[in-house]
């Protein structure tokens, strides 16, 4: 009996205390016709050893050489201490810190995390995570629509345009979530330089409730965020900034975009100590200005005092949340991505601002080296960060498939996301990629393209 | 502990040097896009960070260190083997957008899990993407909405929930653009069928409920409930938070539910991580299957492929949900086997009924004394509160001093001064007996020395915290003095 500690004597004594003859009697309130057994042939339970063997075989099947794909999930170095600490049972097997006095560890970690994210983004408040970047963007859009009182009063249509190069999978997730509240999410075109073309919005009256821009955008291109922020501010449009937190070690924080900055900042925390692991679990974060704190979804930790006047931490502003506010809550989120927040907090403590800046800069430099080595033209002219779209001059999907058969993830073919970019791949080289690996990719690509 | 933060340990010029890559320039970034001042992140040595977070972890209660009978949360043992299995380097290093052709091991695992969960649900279709129970609920209600729309019946926008429903149920309905109506629950913990009949109508999109209910009892007339809702043109959503009670014994699909979610972080023993992550796969009957969120893994003659259901409500995350949690759940299910799965429901129920019987003998009031407990049960301390001024919250805080995590308090809302107690099947009899002893002790204290209970906890790193101050004088981030 895996994981069940009862001896026969225990079971007998317990049944006696309850006053029933057998365990079956405890199910006597379930109508007979609802009682069932698993269908099909019974599966024998595996020992841990057998189970581990099956998993090891399956994992080995998928083992790949160097990864040159980013697109929202990056192969960065993670210090050994990060997951040694995050996997401690006291962090990993605790529940949500509702009993604050017995959860000071988790609560303080979240408070430290909130501080670090506020430092990176320049915002005043941060929540204790949402599920991930795409679902987090949906929450940011819902929050912006709730928070733009001026738009609600004036009856502006519930339209939240996205800059053309917001991550297409984030756009999909956002649409499937916010469409249920009648919010329309049109895409703005991107220009030849790879940056959003706001002229499509010029003359639009009334202006949109909110606008979403990603920095760096999905193409790795750096947007002219100052102009975008000013455009939004002038019109009473709330600006939602979707950012890579690692990039903020180098780039201007969204609070400093244009003359007033972004209103809401969201993103995915995977670059901060979270393994790629097929894309999850990772975590999403949501930060805002002080004025919008009460519109944030999810948990928030505050510092307070105990009965002796000593400092301590507790969940706060819970009247925003589903367990208190029910149908009027800012979101339905309950379970979040807490353990990943713990890992990210430890990661940021170990790297510090200088370490994160070096990782970001090294990734930018490696990507430049990669683009040079691949010898194919860049598709977009604007400066890029640590990802870049290159043109292969022929349909990219079969090329990427061929490279994968060679054991190499040679970029993401963009055709499935942007039909007009079917000849292009999005490539990324993080600080982990060596020059030898880059050379291997370049050689393999030359081979694939010469076929 | 004095709440010394990592920032208080920071010194300019210090750092964890081994973690830094060799310096590189990023000179070509436009100067107007760069930040002027670095973020004020901690500057600490590797050892300082390690010690700080090790010590913080020790200020937590957790399953690995304490009994954690938190009702509705299923805090059972989280097998370390499952954690290790999901942490195979090949799984951790897999990029989410790697082509399916080089992801067959991962896809095979997901496919196995889909099949296992379909069987446990008694439903023919399963999507693994939702990242927690609440996102599973969202998927389910969005599917119900989409189904009505596909029938040309876009006026059905009201979701019914029993009075004791978990907060995520009404919050989900609202997030899906629906209105919410509560249906009364009768004295014995079952839904009031007359109230339900009066509530359903042409606007009914569906009903969301758990079974066993949030009252800790099996809803005996669940098929009547299903008939009433279906006859009125609505659909039924099963909130799988309480599935641990009936795993291997009964299936939601047989009860008349159309769509459900699992809480893998409850029933399938994946760790709660201090708040998350979880996973909330959704299952559906044949008529709702085309609306499931994607992607789903399909097995063809020679390999596994990603597919999107025909009328899918869409993606709920950029990639494949909480993939690592799905792997842990599969590892757990494989170790259980069919027999082990059945025993989960049996021993979870045995433990709950044993605790209920012992506490009743010790003088505690069960909320539904005439009912069989499911995997959890409710006691109400209303009489104690009246007589001695000791509340359920005081009781909960005092339990911490005895090295036991508090049960869930004040949920469901309609039972005054309640504790919802869920021991789970992985606790041994000695642990349950120690819990009873602690409860007896506190009960005696509540009568002889109520002040000690009212001011608890006394043995935690902090005394009772001031929540009002926390909300009034918001301090949400550390700032330099
Ligand atoms: C009855 C019930 N429904 C739904 C949920 C929400 O699940 P999750 O926290 O995974 O989103 C919970 C979680 O505690 C629950 O107890």
Tab-separated table of C-alpha atoms in Angstrom, chain A residues 82-397:
chain	number	residue	atom	x	y	z
A	82	UNK	CA	18.332	27.833	-6.041
A	83	UNK	CA	16.553	24.509	-6.332
A	84	UNK	CA	18.391	22.883	-3.430
A	85	UNK	CA	16.727	25.538	-1.281
A	86	UNK	CA	13.396	25.745	-3.075
A	87	UNK	CA	13.038	21.952	-2.852
A	88	UNK	CA	13.316	21.959	0.920
A	89	UNK	CA	10.175	20.340	2.244
A	90	UNK	CA	9.417	23.387	4.383
A	91	UNK	CA	9.001	25.483	1.230
A	92	UNK	CA	7.781	22.846	-1.190
A	93	UNK	CA	5.151	21.110	0.938
A	94	UNK	CA	3.614	24.091	2.714
A	95	UNK	CA	0.173	25.351	1.764
A	96	UNK	CA	-0.802	28.935	1.018
A	97	UNK	CA	0.262	31.061	4.003
A	98	UNK	CA	-3.216	31.693	5.367
A	99	UNK	CA	-2.024	30.855	8.903
A	100	UNK	CA	0.491	33.667	8.942
A	101	UNK	CA	2.152	32.814	12.264
A	102	UNK	CA	3.048	29.359	10.934
A	103	UNK	CA	4.106	30.619	7.505
A	104	UNK	CA	6.561	33.445	8.144
A	105	UNK	CA	9.127	31.835	5.850
A	106	UNK	CA	6.907	31.815	2.776
A	107	UNK	CA	5.443	35.220	3.609
A	108	UNK	CA	8.803	36.905	3.999
A	109	UNK	CA	10.067	35.353	0.780
A	110	UNK	CA	7.062	36.824	-1.039
A	111	UNK	CA	7.660	40.233	0.552
A	112	UNK	CA	11.263	40.131	-0.609
A	113	UNK	CA	10.100	39.022	-4.046
A	114	UNK	CA	7.621	41.896	-4.258
A	115	UNK	CA	10.440	44.286	-3.404
A	116	UNK	CA	12.753	42.856	-6.060
A	117	UNK	CA	10.098	43.044	-8.778
A	118	UNK	CA	9.247	46.606	-7.766
A	119	UNK	CA	12.929	47.470	-8.071
A	120	UNK	CA	13.177	45.894	-11.522
A	121	UNK	CA	9.972	47.411	-12.903
A	122	UNK	CA	9.961	50.684	-10.988
A	123	UNK	CA	6.395	50.012	-9.888
A	124	UNK	CA	5.011	50.433	-6.353
A	125	UNK	CA	3.361	47.070	-5.812
A	126	UNK	CA	3.619	43.511	-7.053
A	127	UNK	CA	1.463	40.458	-6.439
A	128	UNK	CA	2.623	37.051	-5.276
A	129	UNK	CA	2.286	35.624	-8.820
A	130	UNK	CA	-0.275	34.578	-11.361
A	131	UNK	CA	-0.016	31.402	-13.427
A	132	UNK	CA	2.342	32.449	-16.226
A	133	UNK	CA	3.042	35.119	-18.810
A	134	UNK	CA	0.078	34.521	-21.125
A	135	UNK	CA	-2.575	34.122	-18.455
A	136	UNK	CA	-0.894	36.974	-16.586
A	137	UNK	CA	-1.322	39.248	-19.592
A	138	UNK	CA	-5.020	38.357	-19.611
A	139	UNK	CA	-5.230	39.369	-15.950
A	140	UNK	CA	-3.425	42.624	-16.755
A	141	UNK	CA	-5.918	43.401	-19.519
A	142	UNK	CA	-8.901	42.661	-17.270
A	143	UNK	CA	-7.326	44.806	-14.571
A	144	UNK	CA	-6.748	47.692	-16.962
A	145	UNK	CA	-10.360	47.603	-18.144
A	146	UNK	CA	-11.580	47.611	-14.515
A	147	UNK	CA	-9.176	50.341	-13.528
A	148	UNK	CA	-9.791	52.817	-16.326
A	149	UNK	CA	-12.644	54.649	-14.612
A	150	UNK	CA	-12.536	57.510	-17.065
A	151	UNK	CA	-13.148	55.127	-19.960
A	152	UNK	CA	-15.966	53.397	-18.079
A	153	UNK	CA	-17.653	56.713	-17.276
A	154	UNK	CA	-17.381	57.893	-20.848
A	155	UNK	CA	-18.556	54.542	-22.183
A	156	UNK	CA	-15.508	53.827	-24.366
A	157	UNK	CA	-15.739	50.454	-26.107
A	158	UNK	CA	-13.980	47.613	-24.296
A	159	UNK	CA	-11.122	47.436	-26.770
A	160	UNK	CA	-7.528	46.706	-25.801
A	161	UNK	CA	-5.232	46.688	-28.832
A	162	UNK	CA	-1.963	44.778	-28.734
A	163	UNK	CA	1.209	45.902	-30.395
A	164	UNK	CA	1.718	43.641	-33.405
A	165	UNK	CA	4.682	41.778	-32.001
A	166	UNK	CA	3.288	40.792	-28.621
A	167	UNK	CA	3.991	37.074	-28.122
A	168	UNK	CA	1.377	35.333	-30.300
A	169	UNK	CA	0.777	32.620	-27.716
A	170	UNK	CA	0.198	35.275	-25.041
A	171	UNK	CA	-2.291	36.891	-27.386
A	172	UNK	CA	-4.120	33.596	-27.837
A	173	UNK	CA	-4.331	32.958	-24.093
A	174	UNK	CA	-5.442	36.516	-23.435
A	175	UNK	CA	-8.156	36.378	-26.055
A	176	UNK	CA	-9.608	33.093	-24.860
A	177	UNK	CA	-9.819	34.479	-21.333
A	178	UNK	CA	-10.992	38.064	-21.836
A	179	UNK	CA	-13.454	37.428	-24.674
A	180	UNK	CA	-15.881	36.116	-22.052
A	181	UNK	CA	-16.158	39.646	-20.696
A	182	UNK	CA	-16.780	41.166	-24.097
A	183	UNK	CA	-13.297	42.617	-24.406
A	184	UNK	CA	-11.955	42.927	-27.904
A	185	UNK	CA	-8.206	42.482	-28.480
A	186	UNK	CA	-7.271	43.670	-31.983
A	187	UNK	CA	-3.680	43.427	-33.235
A	188	UNK	CA	-1.870	46.522	-34.418
A	189	UNK	CA	0.441	46.101	-37.393
A	190	UNK	CA	4.201	45.941	-36.979
A	191	UNK	CA	6.424	47.916	-39.281
A	192	UNK	CA	9.383	46.945	-41.449
A	193	UNK	CA	11.644	47.706	-38.505
A	194	UNK	CA	9.753	45.155	-36.364
A	195	UNK	CA	8.222	47.768	-34.085
A	196	UNK	CA	4.576	48.563	-33.543
A	197	UNK	CA	3.001	50.998	-35.950
A	198	UNK	CA	0.709	53.197	-33.885
A	199	UNK	CA	-0.558	55.219	-36.812
A	200	UNK	CA	-3.332	52.635	-37.151
A	201	UNK	CA	-4.748	54.104	-33.954
A	202	UNK	CA	-4.422	57.734	-34.933
A	203	UNK	CA	-7.719	59.500	-35.107
A	204	UNK	CA	-9.464	56.642	-33.325
A	205	UNK	CA	-12.166	58.213	-31.137
A	206	UNK	CA	-12.701	57.395	-28.407
A	207	UNK	CA	-9.199	55.997	-27.797
A	208	UNK	CA	-8.716	52.454	-26.515
A	209	UNK	CA	-9.258	51.716	-22.814
A	210	UNK	CA	-5.798	50.215	-22.641
A	211	UNK	CA	-2.902	49.330	-24.887
A	212	UNK	CA	-0.480	46.419	-24.576
A	213	UNK	CA	3.143	46.586	-25.614
A	214	UNK	CA	5.879	44.014	-25.072
A	215	UNK	CA	9.495	45.005	-24.476
A	216	UNK	CA	11.592	43.407	-25.914
A	217	UNK	CA	8.870	42.272	-28.282
A	218	UNK	CA	8.332	38.737	-29.580
A	219	UNK	CA	10.808	39.379	-32.417
A	220	UNK	CA	13.434	40.380	-29.866
A	221	UNK	CA	13.106	43.925	-31.177
A	222	UNK	CA	13.207	46.914	-28.852
A	223	UNK	CA	10.109	49.091	-29.099
A	224	UNK	CA	10.150	52.859	-28.875
A	225	UNK	CA	8.525	52.665	-25.463
A	226	UNK	CA	8.873	56.362	-24.656
A	227	UNK	CA	6.746	57.372	-27.617
A	228	UNK	CA	4.198	54.649	-26.919
A	229	UNK	CA	3.842	55.608	-23.264
A	230	UNK	CA	3.362	59.253	-24.151
A	231	UNK	CA	0.834	58.366	-26.832
A	232	UNK	CA	-1.210	56.416	-24.255
A	233	UNK	CA	-0.889	59.002	-21.499
A	234	UNK	CA	-2.082	61.805	-23.748
A	235	UNK	CA	-5.282	59.933	-24.495
A	236	UNK	CA	-6.178	58.481	-21.102
A	237	UNK	CA	-5.357	55.002	-22.365
A	238	UNK	CA	-3.806	52.791	-19.686
A	239	UNK	CA	-0.524	51.241	-20.770
A	240	UNK	CA	0.118	47.584	-20.002
A	241	UNK	CA	3.795	46.713	-20.319
A	242	UNK	CA	4.657	43.054	-20.831
A	243	UNK	CA	8.343	42.618	-20.032
A	244	UNK	CA	11.110	40.084	-19.618
A	245	UNK	CA	12.264	40.725	-16.024
A	246	UNK	CA	15.860	39.803	-16.836
A	247	UNK	CA	16.005	42.484	-19.525
A	248	UNK	CA	15.168	45.090	-16.891
A	249	UNK	CA	18.623	44.661	-15.398
A	250	UNK	CA	19.766	46.599	-18.481
A	251	UNK	CA	16.702	48.336	-19.851
A	252	UNK	CA	14.762	51.312	-18.628
A	253	UNK	CA	12.079	50.257	-16.136
A	254	UNK	CA	8.492	50.678	-17.407
A	255	UNK	CA	7.913	53.315	-14.716
A	256	UNK	CA	10.323	55.537	-16.668
A	257	UNK	CA	8.859	55.050	-20.142
A	258	UNK	CA	7.955	58.436	-21.576
A	259	UNK	CA	6.929	61.177	-19.246
A	260	UNK	CA	4.601	59.156	-16.977
A	261	UNK	CA	5.506	55.513	-17.492
A	262	UNK	CA	3.378	52.382	-17.788
A	263	UNK	CA	0.395	51.789	-15.500
A	264	UNK	CA	0.538	48.015	-15.216
A	265	UNK	CA	3.528	45.741	-15.742
A	266	UNK	CA	3.282	42.009	-16.325
A	267	UNK	CA	5.465	39.231	-17.601
A	268	UNK	CA	6.779	35.731	-17.096
A	269	UNK	CA	9.415	35.048	-14.451
A	270	UNK	CA	10.968	32.007	-16.110
A	271	UNK	CA	14.309	33.747	-16.835
A	272	UNK	CA	14.776	34.154	-13.065
A	273	UNK	CA	15.855	30.681	-11.988
A	274	UNK	CA	13.121	28.513	-13.481
A	275	UNK	CA	14.098	25.573	-15.697
A	276	UNK	CA	12.503	25.417	-19.166
A	277	UNK	CA	10.712	22.180	-18.219
A	278	UNK	CA	8.332	22.196	-21.198
A	279	UNK	CA	7.155	25.660	-20.249
A	280	UNK	CA	5.820	25.014	-16.791
A	281	UNK	CA	5.590	25.506	-13.993
A	282	UNK	CA	6.872	29.016	-14.390
A	283	UNK	CA	5.180	32.081	-12.944
A	284	UNK	CA	3.569	35.291	-14.059
A	285	UNK	CA	3.876	38.551	-12.177
A	286	UNK	CA	1.763	41.664	-12.086
A	287	UNK	CA	2.970	45.020	-10.826
A	288	UNK	CA	1.216	48.346	-10.630
A	289	UNK	CA	1.305	51.887	-9.450
A	290	UNK	CA	0.069	52.576	-5.942
A	291	UNK	CA	-3.219	53.969	-7.263
A	292	UNK	CA	-4.155	50.615	-8.794
A	293	UNK	CA	-3.104	48.305	-5.940
A	294	UNK	CA	-6.677	47.445	-5.064
A	295	UNK	CA	-7.311	46.296	-8.614
A	296	UNK	CA	-4.457	43.759	-8.566
A	297	UNK	CA	-5.523	40.116	-8.746
A	298	UNK	CA	-3.928	37.435	-6.590
A	299	UNK	CA	-2.226	37.416	-3.226
A	300	UNK	CA	-0.228	40.277	-1.793
A	301	UNK	CA	1.949	40.209	1.323
A	302	UNK	CA	2.340	43.133	3.680
A	303	UNK	CA	4.621	43.806	6.610
A	304	UNK	CA	2.846	44.422	9.887
A	305	UNK	CA	3.349	43.912	13.627
A	306	UNK	CA	2.472	41.130	16.001
A	307	UNK	CA	0.830	41.494	19.392
A	308	UNK	CA	4.210	42.408	20.922
A	309	UNK	CA	4.956	45.027	18.298
A	310	UNK	CA	7.525	42.867	16.493
A	311	UNK	CA	7.637	42.964	12.709
A	312	UNK	CA	6.009	40.115	10.835
A	313	UNK	CA	4.359	39.363	7.505
A	314	UNK	CA	0.820	38.519	6.501
A	315	UNK	CA	-1.427	38.299	3.442
A	316	UNK	CA	-3.141	41.618	2.988
A	317	UNK	CA	-5.822	43.386	0.941
A	318	UNK	CA	-7.613	40.047	0.858
A	319	UNK	CA	-10.916	41.781	0.201
A	320	UNK	CA	-9.865	41.696	-3.471
A	321	UNK	CA	-9.774	37.911	-3.496
A	322	UNK	CA	-12.213	35.122	-4.280
A	323	UNK	CA	-12.373	33.610	-0.795
A	324	UNK	CA	-13.669	36.916	0.600
A	325	UNK	CA	-15.251	38.780	-2.295
A	326	UNK	CA	-16.536	35.774	-4.281
A	327	UNK	CA	-18.277	36.960	-7.493
A	328	UNK	CA	-16.905	40.483	-7.028
A	329	UNK	CA	-13.274	39.418	-6.665
A	330	UNK	CA	-10.612	40.896	-8.966
A	331	UNK	CA	-9.889	37.365	-10.238
A	332	UNK	CA	-10.766	33.741	-9.516
A	333	UNK	CA	-7.118	32.859	-8.883
A	334	UNK	CA	-6.456	30.881	-5.702
A	335	UNK	CA	-3.533	28.476	-6.081
A	336	UNK	CA	-0.743	30.446	-7.768
A	337	UNK	CA	2.887	29.624	-8.608
A	338	UNK	CA	4.393	30.165	-5.149
A	339	UNK	CA	7.316	27.777	-5.298
A	340	UNK	CA	8.604	29.384	-8.477
A	341	UNK	CA	8.464	32.760	-6.763
A	342	UNK	CA	10.609	31.287	-4.007
A	343	UNK	CA	13.122	30.041	-6.563
A	344	UNK	CA	13.157	33.402	-8.340
A	345	UNK	CA	13.715	35.286	-5.092
A	346	UNK	CA	16.705	33.111	-4.253
A	347	UNK	CA	17.967	33.418	-7.824
A	348	UNK	CA	17.802	37.208	-7.747
A	349	UNK	CA	19.541	37.263	-4.359
A	350	UNK	CA	22.410	35.214	-5.720
A	351	UNK	CA	22.786	37.076	-8.996
A	352	UNK	CA	22.123	40.567	-7.700
A	353	UNK	CA	21.721	43.500	-10.054
A	354	UNK	CA	25.237	43.122	-11.411
A	355	UNK	CA	24.845	39.402	-12.074
A	356	UNK	CA	21.510	39.818	-13.835
A	357	UNK	CA	22.965	42.632	-15.917
A	358	UNK	CA	25.887	40.449	-16.929
A	359	UNK	CA	23.602	37.553	-17.839
A	360	UNK	CA	21.446	39.860	-19.950
A	361	UNK	CA	24.459	41.461	-21.611
A	362	UNK	CA	26.155	38.120	-22.241
A	363	UNK	CA	22.946	36.805	-23.817
A	364	UNK	CA	22.746	39.860	-26.066
A	365	UNK	CA	26.384	39.380	-27.056
A	366	UNK	CA	25.951	35.651	-27.754
A	367	UNK	CA	22.935	36.347	-29.922
A	368	UNK	CA	24.956	38.896	-31.936
A	369	UNK	CA	27.685	36.277	-32.340
A	370	UNK	CA	25.072	33.742	-33.438
A	371	UNK	CA	23.461	36.005	-36.016
A	372	UNK	CA	26.900	36.773	-37.424
A	373	UNK	CA	27.831	33.097	-37.561
A	374	UNK	CA	24.601	32.019	-39.234
A	375	UNK	CA	25.275	34.469	-42.039
A	376	UNK	CA	21.630	35.045	-42.924
A	377	UNK	CA	20.014	38.483	-43.107
A	378	UNK	CA	18.061	39.904	-40.200
A	379	UNK	CA	14.426	40.397	-41.023
A	380	UNK	CA	13.870	43.552	-38.981
A	381	UNK	CA	16.008	46.646	-38.838
A	382	UNK	CA	15.386	47.990	-35.316
A	383	UNK	CA	17.847	47.123	-32.542
A	384	UNK	CA	17.184	43.824	-30.846
A	385	UNK	CA	17.849	42.397	-27.407
A	386	UNK	CA	18.784	38.731	-26.974
A	387	UNK	CA	16.575	37.324	-29.731
A	388	UNK	CA	16.514	37.996	-33.408
A	389	UNK	CA	14.461	37.084	-36.491
A	390	UNK	CA	16.530	35.889	-39.412
A	391	UNK	CA	15.415	35.120	-42.926
A	392	UNK	CA	16.343	31.699	-44.316
A	393	UNK	CA	15.122	32.515	-47.791
A	394	UNK	CA	12.935	29.423	-47.934
A	395	UNK	CA	10.180	27.817	-45.822
A	396	UNK	CA	11.635	27.555	-42.347
A	397	UNK	CA	9.601	24.745	-40.774
